[in-house]
PDB file of C-alpha atoms in Angstrom:
ATOM      1  CA  ASP A  15     111.089 115.112 120.367  1.00  0.00           C
ATOM      2  CA  GLY A  16     112.357 111.922 118.765  1.00  0.00           C
ATOM      3  CA  GLY A  17     111.146 111.086 115.333  1.00  0.00           C
ATOM      4  CA  ILE A  18     111.666 111.022 111.604  1.00  0.00           C
ATOM      5  CA  THR A  19     111.633 114.161 109.523  1.00  0.00           C
ATOM      6  CA  GLN A  20     111.283 114.460 105.800  1.00  0.00           C
ATOM      7  CA  SER A  21     111.660 117.650 103.876  1.00  0.00           C
ATOM      8  CA  PRO A  22     110.145 119.267 102.025  1.00  0.00           C
ATOM      9  CA  LYS A  23     106.508 118.202 102.316  1.00  0.00           C
ATOM     10  CA  TYR A  24     105.836 119.110  98.667  1.00  0.00           C
ATOM     11  CA  LEU A  25     108.398 119.197  95.894  1.00  0.00           C
ATOM     12  CA  PHE A  26     108.046 120.214  92.271  1.00  0.00           C
ATOM     13  CA  ARG A  27     110.636 119.544  89.611  1.00  0.00           C
ATOM     14  CA  LYS A  28     110.918 119.761  85.876  1.00  0.00           C
ATOM     15  CA  GLU A  29     111.201 116.604  83.859  1.00  0.00           C
ATOM     16  CA  GLY A  30     114.799 115.508  83.370  1.00  0.00           C
ATOM     17  CA  GLN A  31     116.098 117.005  86.601  1.00  0.00           C
ATOM     18  CA  ASN A  32     117.521 114.976  89.450  1.00  0.00           C
ATOM     19  CA  VAL A  33     116.033 115.706  92.857  1.00  0.00           C
ATOM     20  CA  THR A  34     117.097 114.656  96.355  1.00  0.00           C
ATOM     21  CA  LEU A  35     114.616 113.932  99.140  1.00  0.00           C
ATOM     22  CA  SER A  36     115.776 114.324 102.708  1.00  0.00           C
ATOM     23  CA  CYS A  37     115.180 111.870 105.559  1.00  0.00           C
ATOM     24  CA  GLU A  38     116.565 112.387 109.050  1.00  0.00           C
ATOM     25  CA  GLN A  39     115.935 110.420 112.248  1.00  0.00           C
ATOM     26  CA  ASN A  40     117.007 111.029 115.825  1.00  0.00           C
ATOM     27  CA  LEU A  41     115.771 107.705 117.176  1.00  0.00           C
ATOM     28  CA  ASN A  42     119.235 106.120 117.037  1.00  0.00           C
ATOM     29  CA  HIS A  43     117.855 103.460 114.702  1.00  0.00           C
ATOM     30  CA  ASP A  44     120.288 101.371 112.679  1.00  0.00           C
ATOM     31  CA  ALA A  45     118.002 100.599 109.743  1.00  0.00           C
ATOM     32  CA  MET A  46     116.337 103.021 107.347  1.00  0.00           C
ATOM     33  CA  TYR A  47     114.042 102.523 104.371  1.00  0.00           C
ATOM     34  CA  TRP A  48     112.531 104.360 101.416  1.00  0.00           C
ATOM     35  CA  TYR A  49     109.092 103.519 100.045  1.00  0.00           C
ATOM     36  CA  ARG A  50     107.078 104.827  97.149  1.00  0.00           C
ATOM     37  CA  GLN A  51     103.287 105.119  97.249  1.00  0.00           C
ATOM     38  CA  ASP A  52     101.118 105.648  94.184  1.00  0.00           C
ATOM     39  CA  PRO A  53      97.383 106.502  94.330  1.00  0.00           C
ATOM     40  CA  GLY A  54      95.319 103.508  95.384  1.00  0.00           C
ATOM     41  CA  GLN A  55      98.414 101.403  95.879  1.00  0.00           C
ATOM     42  CA  GLY A  56     100.291 100.026  98.816  1.00  0.00           C
ATOM     43  CA  LEU A  57     103.841 100.995  99.579  1.00  0.00           C
ATOM     44  CA  ARG A  58     106.688  99.549  97.549  1.00  0.00           C
ATOM     45  CA  LEU A  59     110.247  99.341  98.822  1.00  0.00           C
ATOM     46  CA  ILE A  60     112.864 101.312  96.896  1.00  0.00           C
ATOM     47  CA  TYR A  61     116.030 100.951  99.001  1.00  0.00           C
ATOM     48  CA  TYR A  62     116.940 100.037 102.530  1.00  0.00           C
ATOM     49  CA  SER A  63     120.003 100.351 104.702  1.00  0.00           C
ATOM     50  CA  GLN A  64     120.822  98.117 107.639  1.00  0.00           C
ATOM     51  CA  ILE A  65     123.824 100.098 108.803  1.00  0.00           C
ATOM     52  CA  VAL A  66     125.947 103.096 107.917  1.00  0.00           C
ATOM     53  CA  ASN A  67     127.769 102.850 104.567  1.00  0.00           C
ATOM     54  CA  ASP A  68     125.625  99.897 103.495  1.00  0.00           C
ATOM     55  CA  PHE A  69     122.396  99.725 101.515  1.00  0.00           C
ATOM     56  CA  GLN A  70     120.475  97.263  99.344  1.00  0.00           C
ATOM     57  CA  LYS A  71     118.020  97.577  96.494  1.00  0.00           C
ATOM     58  CA  GLY A  72     114.373  96.935  97.149  1.00  0.00           C
ATOM     59  CA  ASP A  73     111.690  95.953  94.665  1.00  0.00           C
ATOM     60  CA  ILE A  74     111.747  99.118  92.542  1.00  0.00           C
ATOM     61  CA  ALA A  75     115.268 100.583  92.777  1.00  0.00           C
ATOM     62  CA  GLU A  76     115.675 101.483  89.094  1.00  0.00           C
ATOM     63  CA  GLY A  77     116.006 105.220  88.598  1.00  0.00           C
ATOM     64  CA  TYR A  78     116.814 105.896  92.263  1.00  0.00           C
ATOM     65  CA  SER A  79     120.002 106.197  94.284  1.00  0.00           C
ATOM     66  CA  VAL A  80     120.755 106.520  98.002  1.00  0.00           C
ATOM     67  CA  SER A  81     123.625 107.103 100.394  1.00  0.00           C
ATOM     68  CA  ARG A  82     124.103 106.341 104.082  1.00  0.00           C
ATOM     69  CA  GLU A  83     127.084 108.324 105.294  1.00  0.00           C
ATOM     70  CA  LYS A  84     125.592 109.067 108.698  1.00  0.00           C
ATOM     71  CA  LYS A  85     123.412 106.938 110.939  1.00  0.00           C
ATOM     72  CA  GLU A  86     120.720 109.582 111.173  1.00  0.00           C
ATOM     73  CA  SER A  87     120.466 110.452 107.473  1.00  0.00           C
ATOM     74  CA  PHE A  88     119.326 108.486 104.419  1.00  0.00           C
ATOM     75  CA  PRO A  89     118.753 110.781 101.422  1.00  0.00           C
ATOM     76  CA  LEU A  90     117.043 109.507  98.281  1.00  0.00           C
ATOM     77  CA  THR A  91     117.883 110.869  94.830  1.00  0.00           C
ATOM     78  CA  VAL A  92     115.283 110.508  92.126  1.00  0.00           C
ATOM     79  CA  THR A  93     117.213 110.565  88.875  1.00  0.00           C
ATOM     80  CA  SER A  94     116.116 111.472  85.372  1.00  0.00           C
ATOM     81  CA  ALA A  95     116.187 107.751  84.589  1.00  0.00           C
ATOM     82  CA  GLN A  96     113.081 107.204  86.724  1.00  0.00           C
ATOM     83  CA  LYS A  97     110.288 107.126  84.175  1.00  0.00           C
ATOM     84  CA  ASN A  98     107.365 107.939  86.471  1.00  0.00           C
ATOM     85  CA  PRO A  99     108.766 109.873  89.429  1.00  0.00           C
ATOM     86  CA  THR A 100     105.569 111.624  90.488  1.00  0.00           C
ATOM     87  CA  ALA A 101     104.532 109.881  93.718  1.00  0.00           C
ATOM     88  CA  PHE A 102     104.410 110.098  97.492  1.00  0.00           C
ATOM     89  CA  TYR A 103     107.701 109.053  99.104  1.00  0.00           C
ATOM     90  CA  LEU A 104     107.879 107.740 102.637  1.00  0.00           C
ATOM     91  CA  CYS A 105     110.976 107.179 104.719  1.00  0.00           C
ATOM     92  CA  ALA A 106     111.007 104.761 107.643  1.00  0.00           C
ATOM     93  CA  SER A 107     113.424 103.532 110.270  1.00  0.00           C
ATOM     94  CA  SER A 108     113.640 100.627 112.705  1.00  0.00           C
ATOM     95  CA  PRO A 109     115.967  99.843 115.631  1.00  0.00           C
ATOM     96  CA  THR A 110     117.591  97.083 113.631  1.00  0.00           C
ATOM     97  CA  ALA A 111     116.804  95.514 110.294  1.00  0.00           C
ATOM     98  CA  ALA A 112     115.792  92.223 111.856  1.00  0.00           C
ATOM     99  CA  ARG A 113     112.128  91.801 112.746  1.00  0.00           C
ATOM    100  CA  ASP A 114     111.732  95.284 114.169  1.00  0.00           C
ATOM    101  CA  THR A 115     108.755  97.504 113.659  1.00  0.00           C
ATOM    102  CA  GLN A 116     109.297 100.245 111.107  1.00  0.00           C
ATOM    103  CA  TYR A 117     108.264 103.792 111.990  1.00  0.00           C
ATOM    104  CA  PHE A 118     107.462 106.257 109.255  1.00  0.00           C
ATOM    105  CA  GLY A 119     108.111 109.901 108.538  1.00  0.00           C
ATOM    106  CA  PRO A 120     105.483 112.348 107.245  1.00  0.00           C
ATOM    107  CA  GLY A 121     106.375 111.811 103.577  1.00  0.00           C
ATOM    108  CA  THR A 122     107.297 114.007 100.614  1.00  0.00           C
ATOM    109  CA  ARG A 123     104.948 114.443  97.692  1.00  0.00           C
ATOM    110  CA  LEU A 124     107.020 114.817  94.512  1.00  0.00           C
ATOM    111  CA  THR A 125     105.441 116.178  91.361  1.00  0.00           C
ATOM    112  CA  VAL A 126     107.396 116.244  88.136  1.00  0.00           C
ATOM    113  CA  LEU A 127     106.068 118.759  85.637  1.00  0.00           C
TER     114      LEU A 127
ATOM    115  CA  ALA B  29     107.221  85.716  97.589  1.00  0.00           C
ATOM    116  CA  GLN B  30     104.862  87.253 100.047  1.00  0.00           C
ATOM    117  CA  LYS B  31     101.531  88.752  99.172  1.00  0.00           C
ATOM    118  CA  VAL B  32      98.992  90.698 101.198  1.00  0.00           C
ATOM    119  CA  THR B  33      95.436  91.136  99.978  1.00  0.00           C
ATOM    120  CA  GLN B  34      92.992  93.707 101.276  1.00  0.00           C
ATOM    121  CA  ALA B  35      89.906  92.992  99.236  1.00  0.00           C
ATOM    122  CA  GLN B  36      87.936  95.966 100.533  1.00  0.00           C
ATOM    123  CA  THR B  37      89.009  99.064  98.644  1.00  0.00           C
ATOM    124  CA  GLU B  38      86.658 101.479 100.392  1.00  0.00           C
ATOM    125  CA  ILE B  39      84.228 101.187 103.289  1.00  0.00           C
ATOM    126  CA  SER B  40      81.780 103.758 104.616  1.00  0.00           C
ATOM    127  CA  VAL B  41      80.089 103.463 107.991  1.00  0.00           C
ATOM    128  CA  VAL B  42      78.008 105.730 110.137  1.00  0.00           C
ATOM    129  CA  GLU B  43      79.588 106.902 113.350  1.00  0.00           C
ATOM    130  CA  LYS B  44      79.278 104.425 116.250  1.00  0.00           C
ATOM    131  CA  GLU B  45      78.948 101.428 113.949  1.00  0.00           C
ATOM    132  CA  ASP B  46      81.447  98.582 114.208  1.00  0.00           C
ATOM    133  CA  VAL B  47      83.586  97.855 111.167  1.00  0.00           C
ATOM    134  CA  THR B  48      85.969  95.032 110.241  1.00  0.00           C
ATOM    135  CA  LEU B  49      88.820  95.435 107.792  1.00  0.00           C
ATOM    136  CA  ASP B  50      89.958  92.218 106.151  1.00  0.00           C
ATOM    137  CA  CYS B  51      93.514  91.117 105.476  1.00  0.00           C
ATOM    138  CA  VAL B  52      94.648  87.868 103.861  1.00  0.00           C
ATOM    139  CA  TYR B  53      98.320  87.054 103.546  1.00  0.00           C
ATOM    140  CA  GLU B  54     100.441  84.515 101.674  1.00  0.00           C
ATOM    141  CA  THR B  55     103.898  83.464 102.780  1.00  0.00           C
ATOM    142  CA  ARG B  56     106.279  80.519 102.628  1.00  0.00           C
ATOM    143  CA  ASP B  57     108.141  81.623 105.730  1.00  0.00           C
ATOM    144  CA  THR B  58     107.548  79.645 108.911  1.00  0.00           C
ATOM    145  CA  THR B  59     108.283  82.714 110.982  1.00  0.00           C
ATOM    146  CA  TYR B  60     106.781  85.986 109.931  1.00  0.00           C
ATOM    147  CA  TYR B  61     105.259  89.147 111.292  1.00  0.00           C
ATOM    148  CA  LEU B  62     102.045  90.904 110.439  1.00  0.00           C
ATOM    149  CA  PHE B  63     101.306  94.588 110.885  1.00  0.00           C
ATOM    150  CA  TRP B  64      98.551  97.146 110.631  1.00  0.00           C
ATOM    151  CA  TYR B  65      99.246 100.790 109.886  1.00  0.00           C
ATOM    152  CA  LYS B  66      96.897 103.769 109.701  1.00  0.00           C
ATOM    153  CA  GLN B  67      97.400 106.550 107.164  1.00  0.00           C
ATOM    154  CA  PRO B  68      95.330 109.649 107.982  1.00  0.00           C
ATOM    155  CA  PRO B  69      94.865 112.385 105.375  1.00  0.00           C
ATOM    156  CA  SER B  70      98.122 113.987 106.504  1.00  0.00           C
ATOM    157  CA  GLY B  71      99.950 111.069 104.885  1.00  0.00           C
ATOM    158  CA  GLU B  72     102.136 109.739 107.670  1.00  0.00           C
ATOM    159  CA  LEU B  73     101.828 106.021 108.410  1.00  0.00           C
ATOM    160  CA  VAL B  74     101.023 105.352 112.042  1.00  0.00           C
ATOM    161  CA  PHE B  75     101.951 101.963 113.479  1.00  0.00           C
ATOM    162  CA  LEU B  76      99.031 100.160 115.149  1.00  0.00           C
ATOM    163  CA  ILE B  77     100.083  96.592 115.873  1.00  0.00           C
ATOM    164  CA  ARG B  78     102.634  93.873 115.158  1.00  0.00           C
ATOM    165  CA  ARG B  79     101.846  90.181 115.493  1.00  0.00           C
ATOM    166  CA  ASN B  80     104.290  87.260 115.541  1.00  0.00           C
ATOM    167  CA  SER B  81     103.250  84.179 113.558  1.00  0.00           C
ATOM    168  CA  PHE B  82     103.605  82.032 116.672  1.00  0.00           C
ATOM    169  CA  ASP B  83     101.142  84.093 118.663  1.00  0.00           C
ATOM    170  CA  GLU B  84      97.548  83.565 117.581  1.00  0.00           C
ATOM    171  CA  GLN B  85      96.001  85.273 120.550  1.00  0.00           C
ATOM    172  CA  ASN B  86      93.595  87.988 119.632  1.00  0.00           C
ATOM    173  CA  GLU B  87      94.464  91.438 120.868  1.00  0.00           C
ATOM    174  CA  ILE B  88      92.333  94.308 122.039  1.00  0.00           C
ATOM    175  CA  SER B  89      93.449  97.890 122.484  1.00  0.00           C
ATOM    176  CA  GLY B  90      90.644 100.203 123.421  1.00  0.00           C
ATOM    177  CA  ARG B  91      88.182 100.268 120.509  1.00  0.00           C
ATOM    178  CA  TYR B  92      90.594  98.328 118.292  1.00  0.00           C
ATOM    179  CA  SER B  93      90.841  94.553 118.120  1.00  0.00           C
ATOM    180  CA  TRP B  94      92.671  92.144 115.894  1.00  0.00           C
ATOM    181  CA  ASN B  95      91.808  88.564 114.952  1.00  0.00           C
ATOM    182  CA  PHE B  96      94.753  86.472 113.726  1.00  0.00           C
ATOM    183  CA  GLN B  97      93.881  83.056 112.254  1.00  0.00           C
ATOM    184  CA  LYS B  98      96.678  81.020 110.687  1.00  0.00           C
ATOM    185  CA  SER B  99      94.209  78.412 109.434  1.00  0.00           C
ATOM    186  CA  THR B 100      92.700  80.964 107.052  1.00  0.00           C
ATOM    187  CA  SER B 101      95.834  83.150 106.699  1.00  0.00           C
ATOM    188  CA  SER B 102      93.897  86.139 107.889  1.00  0.00           C
ATOM    189  CA  PHE B 103      94.650  89.045 110.194  1.00  0.00           C
ATOM    190  CA  ASN B 104      91.477  91.095 110.441  1.00  0.00           C
ATOM    191  CA  PHE B 105      91.081  94.428 112.215  1.00  0.00           C
ATOM    192  CA  THR B 106      87.881  95.546 113.925  1.00  0.00           C
ATOM    193  CA  ILE B 107      87.035  99.034 115.115  1.00  0.00           C
ATOM    194  CA  THR B 108      84.219  99.121 117.632  1.00  0.00           C
ATOM    195  CA  ALA B 109      81.971 102.176 117.915  1.00  0.00           C
ATOM    196  CA  SER B 110      83.715 103.963 115.058  1.00  0.00           C
ATOM    197  CA  GLN B 111      84.459 107.671 115.251  1.00  0.00           C
ATOM    198  CA  VAL B 112      85.083 110.318 112.606  1.00  0.00           C
ATOM    199  CA  VAL B 113      88.763 110.406 113.633  1.00  0.00           C
ATOM    200  CA  ASP B 114      89.032 106.785 112.478  1.00  0.00           C
ATOM    201  CA  SER B 115      88.619 107.931 108.875  1.00  0.00           C
ATOM    202  CA  ALA B 116      91.855 106.974 107.143  1.00  0.00           C
ATOM    203  CA  VAL B 117      93.458 104.431 104.864  1.00  0.00           C
ATOM    204  CA  TYR B 118      94.464 101.297 106.714  1.00  0.00           C
ATOM    205  CA  PHE B 119      97.271  99.073 105.505  1.00  0.00           C
ATOM    206  CA  CYS B 120      97.993  95.497 106.406  1.00  0.00           C
ATOM    207  CA  ALA B 121     101.580  94.341 105.887  1.00  0.00           C
ATOM    208  CA  SER B 122     103.736  91.282 106.364  1.00  0.00           C
ATOM    209  CA  ALA B 123     107.457  91.132 107.038  1.00  0.00           C
ATOM    210  CA  ARG B 124     109.486  88.857 104.830  1.00  0.00           C
ATOM    211  CA  SER B 125     113.089  87.812 105.254  1.00  0.00           C
ATOM    212  CA  GLY B 126     115.624  88.832 102.661  1.00  0.00           C
ATOM    213  CA  ALA B 127     119.349  89.564 102.547  1.00  0.00           C
ATOM    214  CA  GLY B 128     119.585  89.359 106.316  1.00  0.00           C
ATOM    215  CA  SER B 129     116.800  91.763 107.035  1.00  0.00           C
ATOM    216  CA  TYR B 130     113.063  91.909 107.193  1.00  0.00           C
ATOM    217  CA  GLN B 131     111.208  93.851 104.540  1.00  0.00           C
ATOM    218  CA  LEU B 132     107.560  94.805 104.546  1.00  0.00           C
ATOM    219  CA  THR B 133     105.078  93.761 101.894  1.00  0.00           C
ATOM    220  CA  PHE B 134     101.996  95.973 101.967  1.00  0.00           C
ATOM    221  CA  GLY B 135      98.450  95.392 100.856  1.00  0.00           C
ATOM    222  CA  LYS B 136      96.827  98.099  98.754  1.00  0.00           C
ATOM    223  CA  GLY B 137      94.951  99.508 101.700  1.00  0.00           C
ATOM    224  CA  THR B 138      91.329  99.984 102.713  1.00  0.00           C
ATOM    225  CA  LYS B 139      89.952 103.504 102.827  1.00  0.00           C
ATOM    226  CA  LEU B 140      87.574 103.884 105.758  1.00  0.00           C
ATOM    227  CA  SER B 141      85.161 106.788 105.873  1.00  0.00           C
ATOM    228  CA  VAL B 142      83.216 107.316 109.081  1.00  0.00           C
ATOM    229  CA  ILE B 143      80.207 109.533 108.491  1.00  0.00           C
ATOM    230  CA  PRO B 144      78.943 111.654 111.382  1.00  0.00           C
TER     231      PRO B 144
END
């Protein structure tokens, strides 16, 4: 089945450690996105990528890094510089970056202890 | 900058009641898109509808309907004869242009609880 997968569903890390969240899609979409969701809040854009080997910062990129070496993969690294990393992280993709509907993965809930 | 306001934080209705979720948006773009997504307890966002700013026709899909009014900058969502499976957080979003792409601005969501 076509779709977006994120792994793992739940992730626990100690403070000060970097952690990488996986996002894979087999929809042949060009664009991919990472969002952060905090309790009672809407989603905020962290990074997005319009095409392989290209990505741009969103509204809250500080403390995060990404790579886009393959069309189907867009991993997000939460670094130790991110002051409040505990959150729900959602990955999305769209056919192109221009005016297309974004489809979301199941999310990863990160808890930093 | 774009802004989406969902003034209703939480709503509870009894099964089979109709319910309307409000969404008010602000944008300087002449062309924009509006969306509704559903987030069930599992966490995944499910796409419901996309509306182009040039198309003010209301849309109906089964028990769901949407009322887009540019004059009041609103894009409200009505569920008719609500069911327990409709219990979820619903997000309204707008697409803004930036750096050659369109990025979504989300409201804070409305949590709908349908009581059996």
